[in-house]
Coordinates of C-alpha atoms and ligand atoms in Angstrom, one line a residue:
M1 CA 91.8 -9.1 213.1
C2 CA 93.3 -8.7 216.5
G3 CA 94.8 -11.7 218.3
I4 CA 93.2 -13.3 221.4
I5 CA 94.9 -15.8 223.8
G6 CA 93.7 -17.1 227.1
Y7 CA 95.1 -19.7 229.6
T8 CA 94.0 -21.2 232.8
G9 CA 96.0 -24.0 234.5
L10 CA 98.8 -24.9 236.7
E11 CA 101.5 -22.7 235.2
E12 CA 102.2 -18.9 235.5
A13 CA 100.0 -17.4 232.8
T14 CA 101.9 -14.3 231.9
P15 CA 104.7 -16.0 229.9
I16 CA 102.2 -18.2 228.1
L17 CA 100.0 -15.2 227.2
L18 CA 103.0 -13.1 226.0
D19 CA 104.4 -16.0 223.9
G20 CA 100.9 -16.6 222.5
L21 CA 100.6 -12.9 221.6
E22 CA 104.0 -13.1 219.9
Q23 CA 102.5 -15.8 217.6
L24 CA 99.4 -13.7 217.0
E25 CA 101.0 -10.3 216.6
Y26 CA 100.7 -10.5 212.8
R27 CA 96.9 -10.1 213.3
G28 CA 97.3 -6.6 214.7
Y29 CA 100.0 -4.7 216.4
D30 CA 99.0 -1.2 217.5
S31 CA 98.5 -2.1 221.2
A32 CA 98.4 -5.1 223.4
G33 CA 97.3 -6.0 226.9
L34 CA 96.8 -8.7 229.5
A35 CA 94.3 -9.3 232.4
L36 CA 95.0 -11.9 235.1
F37 CA 93.5 -13.3 238.2
T38 CA 96.0 -12.7 240.9
P39 CA 96.6 -15.6 243.5
G40 CA 94.3 -13.6 245.8
G41 CA 91.5 -13.8 243.2
S42 CA 91.4 -10.1 242.2
L43 CA 91.8 -9.0 238.5
Q44 CA 94.9 -7.2 237.4
R45 CA 95.4 -5.6 234.0
L46 CA 98.3 -4.2 232.1
R47 CA 98.1 -2.6 228.6
A48 CA 100.5 -0.7 226.4
K49 CA 100.3 1.2 223.1
G50 CA 102.5 0.0 220.3
R51 CA 104.1 -3.4 219.5
L52 CA 104.0 -6.3 221.9
S53 CA 107.6 -5.4 222.9
A54 CA 106.1 -2.3 224.7
L55 CA 103.8 -4.6 226.8
R56 CA 106.8 -6.9 227.5
D57 CA 108.7 -3.8 228.7
R58 CA 105.8 -2.9 231.0
V59 CA 105.7 -6.4 232.4
R60 CA 109.4 -6.3 233.0
E61 CA 109.2 -2.9 234.7
Q62 CA 106.4 -4.2 236.9
A63 CA 108.5 -7.2 237.9
E64 CA 111.5 -5.0 238.7
S65 CA 109.4 -2.8 240.9
G66 CA 108.4 -6.0 242.8
A67 CA 104.8 -5.9 241.6
D68 CA 104.9 -9.1 239.5
L69 CA 102.0 -9.8 237.2
R70 CA 101.4 -13.2 238.8
G71 CA 98.5 -15.6 238.3
T72 CA 97.6 -18.8 236.6
A73 CA 94.6 -17.6 234.6
G74 CA 94.2 -14.7 232.2
L75 CA 93.6 -13.3 228.8
G76 CA 95.8 -11.5 226.3
H77 CA 95.1 -9.4 223.3
T78 CA 97.0 -7.7 220.4
R79 CA 94.9 -5.1 218.7
W80 CA 94.2 -3.8 215.2
A81 CA 92.2 -0.6 215.7
T82 CA 88.7 -0.5 214.3
H83 CA 87.0 2.0 216.7
G84 CA 89.2 4.4 218.6
E85 CA 92.8 5.3 217.9
P86 CA 95.6 3.0 219.0
S87 CA 96.2 4.0 222.6
E88 CA 96.5 2.5 226.0
R89 CA 92.9 3.3 227.0
N90 CA 91.5 1.7 223.8
A91 CA 93.7 -1.4 224.2
H92 CA 92.1 -4.6 225.4
P93 CA 91.2 -6.1 227.9
H94 CA 88.3 -3.8 228.6
R95 CA 86.6 -3.8 231.9
S96 CA 83.0 -3.1 233.0
A97 CA 82.4 0.0 235.2
N98 CA 82.3 -2.0 238.5
G99 CA 85.0 -4.5 237.4
L100 CA 82.7 -7.5 237.2
Y101 CA 83.8 -8.4 233.7
S102 CA 87.0 -8.1 231.8
I103 CA 87.0 -9.0 228.1
V104 CA 89.0 -9.2 224.9
H105 CA 87.3 -9.0 221.6
N106 CA 88.0 -9.7 217.9
G107 CA 85.4 -8.4 215.4
I108 CA 83.1 -5.5 215.3
I109 CA 79.9 -4.8 217.4
E110 CA 77.9 -3.0 214.7
N111 CA 75.2 -1.6 217.1
F112 CA 77.7 -0.4 219.7
E113 CA 76.7 3.2 219.3
A114 CA 73.0 2.5 220.2
L115 CA 74.0 0.2 223.1
R116 CA 76.5 2.8 224.4
A117 CA 74.0 5.7 224.2
E118 CA 71.4 3.6 226.1
M119 CA 73.8 2.7 228.9
E120 CA 75.3 6.2 229.1
A121 CA 71.8 7.5 229.5
E122 CA 71.5 5.1 232.5
G123 CA 74.7 6.5 234.0
V124 CA 77.3 4.0 232.9
A125 CA 80.7 5.7 232.5
F126 CA 82.7 4.5 229.5
T127 CA 86.5 4.8 229.5
S128 CA 87.3 4.0 225.9
E129 CA 86.2 4.8 222.4
T130 CA 85.9 1.1 221.4
D131 CA 82.9 -0.9 220.3
T132 CA 84.3 -3.7 222.6
E133 CA 83.7 -1.9 225.9
V134 CA 79.9 -2.0 225.3
V135 CA 80.1 -5.8 225.6
A136 CA 81.8 -5.6 229.0
Q137 CA 79.3 -3.0 230.2
L138 CA 76.4 -4.9 228.9
L139 CA 77.5 -8.1 230.6
E140 CA 77.7 -6.2 233.9
K141 CA 74.3 -4.6 233.3
L142 CA 72.6 -8.0 232.5
D143 CA 74.6 -9.9 235.2
T144 CA 72.6 -12.7 236.8
G145 CA 75.3 -13.9 239.1
D146 CA 75.9 -16.8 236.7
A147 CA 78.3 -15.8 234.0
R148 CA 77.2 -18.5 231.6
E149 CA 73.6 -17.5 231.8
T150 CA 74.6 -13.8 231.6
L151 CA 76.6 -14.5 228.5
R152 CA 73.7 -16.4 226.9
R153 CA 71.4 -13.5 227.6
T154 CA 73.8 -10.8 226.4
L155 CA 74.9 -12.2 223.1
P156 CA 71.5 -11.8 221.3
H157 CA 71.8 -8.0 222.0
L158 CA 75.0 -7.8 219.9
E159 CA 74.9 -7.2 216.2
G160 CA 78.0 -7.9 214.1
S161 CA 80.9 -10.2 214.6
F162 CA 82.8 -11.3 217.7
A163 CA 85.2 -13.7 219.2
L164 CA 85.1 -13.0 222.9
G165 CA 87.3 -14.0 225.8
I166 CA 85.8 -13.2 229.2
L167 CA 86.9 -13.1 232.8
Y168 CA 84.2 -12.9 235.5
H169 CA 85.6 -11.5 238.7
S170 CA 83.4 -13.9 240.9
E171 CA 84.9 -17.0 239.3
P172 CA 88.7 -16.7 239.6
G173 CA 90.5 -19.2 237.4
V174 CA 87.7 -19.6 234.9
L175 CA 87.6 -18.3 231.3
Y176 CA 84.5 -17.9 229.2
C177 CA 84.4 -17.5 225.5
A178 CA 81.9 -17.1 222.6
R179 CA 82.0 -16.5 218.9
R180 CA 80.0 -15.3 216.0
Q181 CA 81.6 -14.9 212.6
S182 CA 85.1 -14.5 214.0
P183 CA 87.2 -17.6 214.5
L184 CA 87.9 -18.9 218.0
L185 CA 89.6 -22.1 219.1
V186 CA 89.9 -23.8 222.5
A187 CA 92.4 -26.4 223.5
R188 CA 93.5 -28.7 226.3
S189 CA 97.2 -28.9 227.2
Q190 CA 99.1 -30.9 229.8
S191 CA 98.9 -28.1 232.3
G192 CA 95.5 -26.6 231.6
T193 CA 93.2 -25.2 228.9
L194 CA 93.6 -22.4 226.4
L195 CA 91.7 -20.3 224.0
A196 CA 93.0 -18.4 220.9
S197 CA 91.9 -16.8 217.8
D198 CA 94.5 -18.8 215.8
A199 CA 96.0 -22.2 216.0
A200 CA 99.5 -20.8 215.8
A201 CA 99.2 -19.7 219.4
L202 CA 98.0 -23.1 220.6
L203 CA 100.3 -25.4 218.7
P204 CA 103.3 -24.9 221.0
H205 CA 101.2 -26.3 223.8
T206 CA 99.0 -29.0 222.3
R207 CA 97.4 -30.6 219.2
S208 CA 94.1 -31.2 221.1
I209 CA 92.3 -28.2 219.5
F210 CA 88.5 -27.6 219.2
R211 CA 86.8 -25.1 217.0
L212 CA 83.9 -23.1 218.4
E213 CA 81.1 -22.8 215.9
D214 CA 79.1 -19.7 215.3
G215 CA 76.8 -19.1 218.3
E216 CA 78.7 -21.5 220.6
M217 CA 80.2 -20.7 224.0
A218 CA 82.6 -22.4 226.2
R219 CA 83.7 -22.4 229.9
L220 CA 87.4 -23.2 230.5
T221 CA 88.9 -24.3 233.8
A222 CA 92.3 -25.8 234.7
E223 CA 90.6 -29.2 234.6
G224 CA 88.7 -29.0 231.3
I225 CA 86.3 -27.4 228.9
T226 CA 82.5 -27.3 228.7
F227 CA 80.8 -26.3 225.5
F228 CA 77.3 -24.8 225.2
D229 CA 75.1 -24.0 222.3
G230 CA 73.2 -20.7 222.0
K231 CA 70.4 -21.9 224.3
G232 CA 72.9 -22.8 227.0
N233 CA 72.7 -26.6 226.5
E234 CA 75.9 -28.5 226.9
T235 CA 77.3 -29.9 223.6
A236 CA 80.0 -32.5 222.8
K237 CA 82.9 -31.8 220.4
S238 CA 85.7 -33.6 218.7
P239 CA 89.1 -32.1 218.2
I240 CA 89.9 -30.7 214.7
E241 CA 92.7 -31.7 212.4
A242 CA 95.1 -28.9 213.5
A243 CA 97.3 -27.6 210.7
R244 CA 99.9 -30.3 210.6
H245 CA 102.5 -28.2 208.8
V246 CA 102.3 -25.2 211.2
T247 CA 105.4 -24.9 213.2
A248 CA 106.8 -21.8 214.8
A249 CA 108.5 -19.9 212.0
E250 CA 112.1 -18.8 212.3
K251 CA 113.8 -16.1 210.2
G252 CA 117.1 -17.9 210.2
A253 CA 119.8 -15.9 208.5
Y254 CA 117.2 -13.6 206.8
A255 CA 116.6 -10.1 207.9
H256 CA 112.9 -10.4 207.3
F257 CA 110.3 -13.2 207.0
M258 CA 109.2 -11.7 203.6
R259 CA 112.6 -12.2 202.1
K260 CA 112.7 -15.7 203.4
E261 CA 109.2 -16.4 202.1
I262 CA 110.2 -15.1 198.7
D263 CA 113.0 -17.6 198.6
E264 CA 110.6 -20.4 199.7
Q265 CA 108.5 -20.1 196.7
P266 CA 110.0 -22.8 194.4
E267 CA 109.7 -25.4 197.2
A268 CA 106.2 -24.2 198.2
V269 CA 104.9 -24.4 194.6
R270 CA 106.6 -27.8 194.1
R271 CA 104.9 -29.1 197.3
T272 CA 101.6 -27.7 196.3
L273 CA 101.6 -29.2 192.8
E274 CA 102.9 -32.6 193.9
P275 CA 99.6 -34.2 194.8
L276 CA 97.8 -32.4 192.0
L277 CA 100.1 -33.4 189.1
R278 CA 101.7 -36.8 189.3
S279 CA 103.6 -38.1 186.2
R280 CA 101.9 -35.2 184.2
Q281 CA 98.5 -36.6 185.2
L282 CA 96.1 -34.1 186.8
Q283 CA 94.2 -35.4 189.9
L284 CA 92.5 -33.0 192.2
G285 CA 91.6 -35.4 195.0
E286 CA 88.8 -33.9 197.0
G287 CA 88.6 -31.1 194.5
E288 CA 87.2 -33.5 191.8
R289 CA 83.9 -33.4 193.6
A290 CA 83.4 -29.8 192.7
L291 CA 83.9 -30.7 189.0
H292 CA 81.4 -33.5 188.7
D293 CA 79.1 -33.2 185.7
P294 CA 81.5 -30.6 184.3
G295 CA 79.2 -29.7 181.4
D296 CA 76.7 -28.4 184.0
I297 CA 79.0 -25.6 185.1
H298 CA 77.8 -22.5 183.2
R299 CA 79.7 -19.8 185.0
M300 CA 82.8 -19.5 187.3
I301 CA 83.4 -16.8 189.9
F302 CA 86.7 -16.3 191.6
L303 CA 86.3 -14.6 195.0
G304 CA 89.0 -13.1 197.2
C305 CA 90.4 -10.0 198.6
G306 CA 93.7 -8.2 197.9
S307 CA 96.3 -10.5 196.5
A308 CA 93.9 -13.4 196.6
W309 CA 91.6 -11.4 194.3
H310 CA 94.6 -10.9 192.0
V311 CA 95.0 -14.6 191.8
G312 CA 91.3 -14.7 190.9
C313 CA 92.0 -12.2 188.1
V314 CA 94.5 -14.8 186.7
G315 CA 92.0 -17.6 187.2
R316 CA 89.3 -15.7 185.3
I317 CA 91.4 -15.4 182.2
I318 CA 92.7 -19.0 182.3
A319 CA 89.2 -20.4 183.0
E320 CA 87.7 -18.6 180.0
E321 CA 90.6 -19.6 177.7
L322 CA 90.9 -23.2 178.7
C323 CA 87.5 -24.2 179.8
G324 CA 85.3 -21.9 177.6
I325 CA 83.3 -21.0 180.7
P326 CA 82.2 -17.4 181.3
A327 CA 84.2 -16.3 184.3
S328 CA 84.7 -13.3 186.5
A329 CA 86.9 -12.3 189.4
E330 CA 85.0 -10.6 192.1
L331 CA 86.2 -8.7 195.2
A332 CA 84.6 -10.7 198.0
S333 CA 83.7 -7.4 199.8
E334 CA 81.8 -6.2 196.7
F335 CA 80.2 -9.5 195.9
R336 CA 77.6 -9.1 198.6
A337 CA 76.9 -5.5 197.8
Q338 CA 74.5 -6.4 195.0
K339 CA 72.5 -9.4 193.7
S340 CA 74.5 -11.7 191.5
A341 CA 73.0 -14.1 189.1
I342 CA 74.4 -17.2 190.6
N343 CA 72.8 -20.6 191.0
S344 CA 73.6 -24.3 191.0
H345 CA 75.3 -24.0 187.6
T346 CA 77.9 -21.6 189.1
L347 CA 81.2 -22.8 190.4
C348 CA 82.5 -20.3 193.0
V349 CA 86.2 -20.5 193.8
I350 CA 87.1 -18.8 197.0
V351 CA 90.8 -18.0 197.3
S352 CA 92.2 -17.2 200.8
Q353 CA 95.6 -17.8 202.4
S354 CA 94.2 -17.5 206.0
G355 CA 90.9 -19.1 205.3
E356 CA 89.5 -16.6 207.8
T357 CA 89.1 -13.4 205.8
A358 CA 85.6 -12.2 206.8
D359 CA 84.6 -10.8 203.4
S360 CA 85.6 -14.0 201.7
L361 CA 83.9 -16.1 204.3
M362 CA 80.7 -14.1 203.9
A363 CA 80.9 -14.3 200.1
L364 CA 81.3 -18.1 200.4
R365 CA 78.2 -18.3 202.6
L366 CA 76.2 -16.2 200.1
A367 CA 77.4 -18.4 197.2
A368 CA 76.3 -21.5 199.1
E369 CA 72.9 -20.0 200.0
C370 CA 72.4 -19.4 196.3
G371 CA 73.0 -23.0 195.6
A372 CA 76.4 -22.6 193.8
R373 CA 79.1 -25.2 194.0
T374 CA 81.8 -23.9 196.3
L375 CA 85.5 -24.8 196.1
S376 CA 88.1 -23.0 198.2
I377 CA 91.8 -22.6 197.7
V378 CA 93.2 -22.2 201.3
N379 CA 96.5 -22.4 203.1
V380 CA 95.3 -23.1 206.6
E381 CA 93.8 -26.4 207.4
G382 CA 90.8 -26.3 209.8
S383 CA 90.1 -22.6 208.9
S384 CA 86.5 -21.4 208.5
I385 CA 86.6 -21.2 204.7
A386 CA 88.2 -24.6 204.3
E387 CA 85.6 -26.1 206.6
E388 CA 82.6 -24.4 205.1
S389 CA 83.1 -24.8 201.4
D390 CA 81.9 -27.9 199.5
C391 CA 85.5 -28.9 198.9
V392 CA 88.9 -27.5 199.4
L393 CA 92.3 -27.6 197.6
F394 CA 95.1 -26.8 200.0
T395 CA 98.0 -24.7 199.1
K396 CA 101.1 -26.0 200.8
A397 CA 102.9 -22.7 201.4
G398 CA 103.5 -23.5 205.0
L399 CA 103.1 -20.8 207.6
E400 CA 103.3 -17.3 206.0
V401 CA 104.4 -14.8 208.6
A402 CA 105.1 -11.6 206.6
V403 CA 101.9 -9.5 206.2
A404 CA 102.6 -9.1 202.5
T405 CA 101.9 -12.4 200.9
T406 CA 104.4 -13.9 198.5
K407 CA 104.6 -17.7 198.7
A408 CA 100.9 -18.1 199.4
Y409 CA 100.1 -16.0 196.3
S410 CA 102.4 -18.2 194.2
T411 CA 100.9 -21.4 195.5
Q412 CA 97.4 -20.1 194.9
L413 CA 98.3 -19.5 191.3
A414 CA 99.7 -23.1 191.0
V415 CA 96.4 -24.5 192.3
I416 CA 94.4 -22.3 189.9
Y417 CA 96.4 -23.6 186.9
A418 CA 95.8 -27.2 188.0
L419 CA 92.1 -26.6 188.6
C420 CA 91.5 -24.9 185.3
A421 CA 93.5 -27.5 183.3
R422 CA 91.6 -30.3 185.0
L423 CA 88.2 -28.7 184.3
A424 CA 89.2 -28.1 180.7
Q425 CA 90.3 -31.7 180.4
L426 CA 87.0 -33.0 181.9
R427 CA 84.9 -30.7 179.7
G428 CA 86.9 -31.8 176.6
T429 CA 87.7 -28.2 175.8
W430 CA 91.4 -28.9 175.9
S431 CA 93.1 -32.1 175.2
G432 CA 96.0 -33.6 173.3
D433 CA 99.0 -31.6 172.6
S434 CA 97.9 -28.3 174.1
L435 CA 97.1 -29.9 177.4
A436 CA 100.4 -31.9 177.3
A437 CA 102.3 -28.7 176.6
F438 CA 100.6 -26.9 179.5
L439 CA 101.3 -29.7 181.9
H440 CA 104.9 -29.9 180.7
G441 CA 105.1 -26.1 181.5
L442 CA 103.5 -26.6 184.9
T443 CA 105.9 -29.4 185.8
A444 CA 108.8 -27.1 185.0
L445 CA 107.4 -24.1 186.9
P446 CA 109.1 -24.6 190.3
D447 CA 112.5 -24.8 188.7
Q448 CA 111.8 -21.8 186.6
I449 CA 110.7 -19.8 189.7
E450 CA 114.0 -20.8 191.3
E451 CA 115.9 -19.7 188.2
T452 CA 114.1 -16.4 188.1
L453 CA 114.7 -15.6 191.7
R454 CA 118.4 -16.4 191.2
T455 CA 118.8 -14.1 188.2
C456 CA 116.4 -11.3 189.2
E457 CA 117.8 -10.3 192.5
A458 CA 120.6 -8.1 191.2
P459 CA 118.5 -6.2 188.6
A460 CA 115.7 -5.8 191.1
I461 CA 118.2 -4.1 193.5
A462 CA 119.3 -1.8 190.7
W463 CA 115.6 -0.9 189.9
A464 CA 115.0 -0.2 193.6
Q465 CA 117.9 2.1 193.8
E466 CA 116.4 4.2 191.0
L467 CA 112.8 3.9 192.1
A468 CA 112.8 4.0 195.9
A469 CA 113.0 7.8 196.2
N470 CA 109.7 8.3 194.2
E471 CA 106.3 8.8 195.8
H472 CA 104.3 7.5 192.9
A473 CA 104.7 4.6 190.4
Y474 CA 102.6 3.0 187.8
F475 CA 102.5 -0.7 186.7
I476 CA 101.0 -1.6 183.4
G477 CA 100.3 -4.7 181.4
R478 CA 97.6 -6.4 179.4
S479 CA 95.6 -9.6 180.1
L480 CA 97.6 -11.8 182.5
D481 CA 100.3 -9.1 182.6
H482 CA 97.7 -6.7 184.0
A483 CA 96.9 -9.2 186.7
A484 CA 100.6 -9.5 187.5
A485 CA 100.8 -5.7 187.5
L486 CA 98.0 -5.5 190.1
E487 CA 100.0 -7.7 192.4
G488 CA 103.3 -5.9 191.7
S489 CA 101.8 -2.5 192.6
L490 CA 100.1 -3.8 195.7
K491 CA 103.4 -5.3 196.9
L492 CA 105.2 -2.0 196.4
K493 CA 102.6 0.2 198.1
E494 CA 101.8 -1.9 201.1
I495 CA 105.3 -2.4 202.3
S496 CA 107.3 0.6 201.0
Y497 CA 104.4 3.2 201.2
I498 CA 105.1 4.4 197.6
H499 CA 101.8 5.1 196.0
A500 CA 101.5 2.7 193.2
E501 CA 98.7 2.0 190.7
A502 CA 98.2 -0.8 188.2
Y503 CA 96.5 -0.1 184.9
A504 CA 95.5 -2.1 182.0
A505 CA 98.1 -0.8 179.5
G506 CA 95.5 0.2 177.0
E507 CA 93.6 2.3 179.5
L508 CA 96.4 4.8 180.2
K509 CA 95.4 7.1 177.3
H510 CA 91.8 7.2 178.7
G511 CA 92.9 9.4 181.5
T512 CA 95.8 8.2 183.6
I513 CA 98.5 9.2 181.2
S514 CA 97.9 12.8 182.4
L515 CA 99.6 11.8 185.7
L516 CA 102.9 11.0 184.1
E517 CA 105.6 13.6 184.5
S518 CA 109.3 13.7 183.8
G519 CA 110.8 10.8 185.7
T520 CA 107.6 9.1 186.9
P521 CA 108.4 5.4 187.2
V522 CA 106.3 3.1 185.0
V523 CA 106.9 -0.7 185.4
G524 CA 105.8 -2.5 182.2
V525 CA 105.0 -6.2 182.2
C526 CA 105.3 -7.7 178.8
C527 CA 105.2 -11.5 179.1
R528 CA 102.0 -12.5 177.4
Q529 CA 103.3 -13.0 173.9
S530 CA 100.0 -12.2 172.1
V531 CA 99.9 -8.7 173.6
T532 CA 103.5 -7.6 174.2
A533 CA 103.7 -5.6 171.0
K534 CA 100.8 -3.5 172.1
T535 CA 102.1 -3.0 175.6
K536 CA 105.4 -2.0 174.2
N537 CA 103.6 0.8 172.2
N538 CA 101.9 1.9 175.4
L539 CA 105.3 2.0 177.2
E540 CA 106.6 4.1 174.4
E541 CA 103.7 6.5 174.9
C542 CA 104.7 6.8 178.5
A543 CA 108.4 7.4 177.7
A544 CA 107.3 10.1 175.3
R545 CA 105.8 11.9 178.3
G546 CA 109.0 11.7 180.3
A547 CA 108.2 8.5 182.2
K548 CA 111.1 6.3 183.4
L549 CA 110.5 2.8 182.2
F550 CA 111.2 -0.4 184.0
C551 CA 110.4 -3.4 181.9
L552 CA 109.8 -7.1 182.5
T553 CA 109.7 -9.4 179.5
N554 CA 110.5 -13.0 178.4
D555 CA 110.8 -12.0 174.8
T556 CA 114.4 -11.6 173.8
A557 CA 113.5 -9.6 170.7
L558 CA 111.8 -6.8 172.6
R559 CA 114.8 -4.7 173.9
L560 CA 113.1 -2.4 176.3
P561 CA 114.6 0.1 178.7
R562 CA 115.9 -1.2 182.1
Q563 CA 114.8 -4.6 180.9
I564 CA 114.7 -7.7 183.1
L565 CA 114.6 -10.8 181.0
L566 CA 112.6 -13.7 182.4
P567 CA 112.8 -17.3 181.4
R568 CA 110.4 -18.2 178.6
C569 CA 107.5 -20.3 179.9
H570 CA 104.1 -21.4 178.8
T571 CA 102.3 -18.2 178.0
L572 CA 99.4 -18.9 180.5
L573 CA 101.9 -19.4 183.4
A574 CA 103.9 -16.2 182.9
T575 CA 102.4 -14.5 186.0
S576 CA 104.2 -16.9 188.2
L577 CA 107.5 -15.6 187.0
S578 CA 106.8 -12.0 186.3
V579 CA 105.6 -11.4 189.8
L580 CA 108.9 -12.4 191.3
P581 CA 111.1 -9.4 190.3
M582 CA 108.2 -7.2 191.5
Q583 CA 108.2 -8.8 194.9
L584 CA 111.9 -8.3 195.1
L585 CA 111.6 -4.7 193.9
A586 CA 109.0 -3.9 196.6
Y587 CA 111.2 -5.6 199.3
K588 CA 114.3 -3.7 198.3
C589 CA 112.4 -0.3 198.1
A590 CA 111.0 -0.9 201.5
E591 CA 114.4 -1.8 202.8
L592 CA 115.9 1.4 201.3
R593 CA 113.1 3.4 202.8
K594 CA 113.7 1.7 206.2
C595 CA 110.1 0.5 206.4
D596 CA 108.9 -2.2 208.8
I597 CA 108.7 -4.8 206.1
D598 CA 107.1 -7.7 207.9
K599 CA 104.6 -5.6 209.7
P600 CA 103.6 -2.6 207.5
R601 CA 101.8 0.1 209.3
S602 CA 98.0 -0.2 209.7
L603 CA 97.9 -3.7 208.2
A604 CA 97.3 -7.1 209.7
K605 CA 97.8 -10.6 208.3
S606 CA 94.4 -12.0 208.9
V607 CA 91.5 -9.6 208.2
T608 CA 88.6 -11.0 210.2
V609 CA 86.4 -7.9 210.1
E610 CA 84.2 -6.9 207.1
Ligands
F6R701 C1 98.6 -8.6 200.4 C2 97.9 -9.5 201.2 C3 96.4 -9.3 201.3 C4 95.7 -10.6 201.3 C5 94.2 -10.4 201.6 C6 93.4 -11.7 201.7 O1 100.0 -8.8 200.4 O2 98.4 -10.4 201.7 O3 95.9 -8.5 200.2 O4 95.8 -11.3 200.1 O5 94.0 -9.7 202.9 O6 93.8 -12.5 202.7 P1 93.6 -14.0 202.7 O7 94.3 -14.6 201.5 O8 94.1 -14.5 204.0 O9 92.1 -14.2 202.5

């Protein structure tokens, strides 16, 4: 997490750095800061707790007082706290005791306590509680007078992950950078060179973007970039295919990006399916490579975090049902916690919007080490997961700005459907009429999403008015409806701060039902035809204990309390529709509770720490 931007060139750096941070703020927003070389060659720093707007205010105040933050080379950072509370003194850039080095950092230095204790024993005075400051202090301690050599000697002492931007006070106008496990890009523009943790901050300036690989370093001047490997040897690089579809997102008439992104779902799903499903024929392009010798796939594992894991929960069910392959959905962060029985007969499907989620990336690497086939479903071209997996299927959600995912989730589901259906077709486990019916349903899905959004808004508002004042809510469903309930409850809790839990409907009576009191909201998802009757019984058990029921179904015969009736679709595709009113419910509740919808507290869009 955290956003890093750096610039050196012919232009004033402050506006470039602030605008870059604006693009990166979704990565973390508890404090922000800048460090610049002044025209006289000294280093100036400005930091502020809170949103980027607080830093902008500080810059403005400084300008008004005649002390402009001037200079053509500098670094900026927007923070998501890992070590040390959000505060000005913990905000980046951090400086070494004698001011030789100023740095910004993304990632976690896992051995920072030992390094700090060692340096404190030597008399170094620390000014923050961060893990980052040890890097600045260590650079100063190991300084050789040559920043590149110092950096090369310092990095092996660091354990953990980092993307680092570094200013060395003896080389005004020069930026250094290095990375391990955290993404970092560098770029050449018309007026200079840049570095950033994310292409979004670079694309307004250039499409000439280079990806730093693990263990690599770079030196940036106004004239150009030099790359080095871990031994300090110069290396050559070619620019990456920067995400073609990324353009600066605008809210337009919408109050929030999340609401806009909810409405973008029909088009995003249509765009995603278009290359995969032409004239009702499945064709996965590059993804076909992961499915070669399909009979040799003995196990499928879906890996992801948060909503991406929820997509995997859907994938698990569909893969088993369509392809007859034992399948599981694993939380990427847990996957590495124990030994899994995976090998070359395993297909690992890594689901990630950003393509940079550290836990998912590490899970991918482990899967690859074990010899598994790896296929990723990713939204960001050029991202680490997309680059490192055997093959990738891109979702075409476009830039998703709101921290709570909506359109990326829906497009991930769409890819999962196409992937499982294609594998079933290749394995011969599903053919003829059943496959044709599924593909017919898939083709109709974007229109049905559109219809659902149109018809569900008013009832979702009515639900929100009844539910928003509660502090707890439960979401229940069976099978695919349980997977949808997981996503519905996450949406509600992350943006409205209402505590919400999802349970498999049959599990309530094994403990959870004791939590229900008079008026406790229970959202029931009843869209998987084979299990709706059973879920209905579970809902009645809740109502008998005083729960207030909110029900989603596509079965006109059910007649449930506060029922939202969804369009009937293929039973395996129902999650794509049932999730929509729950997204709207979460959004409306958050609005009624006056929450910061696009940037919920303590969260960040791209989670690049484990
Ligand atoms: C929730 C949400 C998160 C992400 C998770 C994984 O609304 O967006 O749970 O799904 O952090 O992120 P990606 O998909 O970028 O790997």
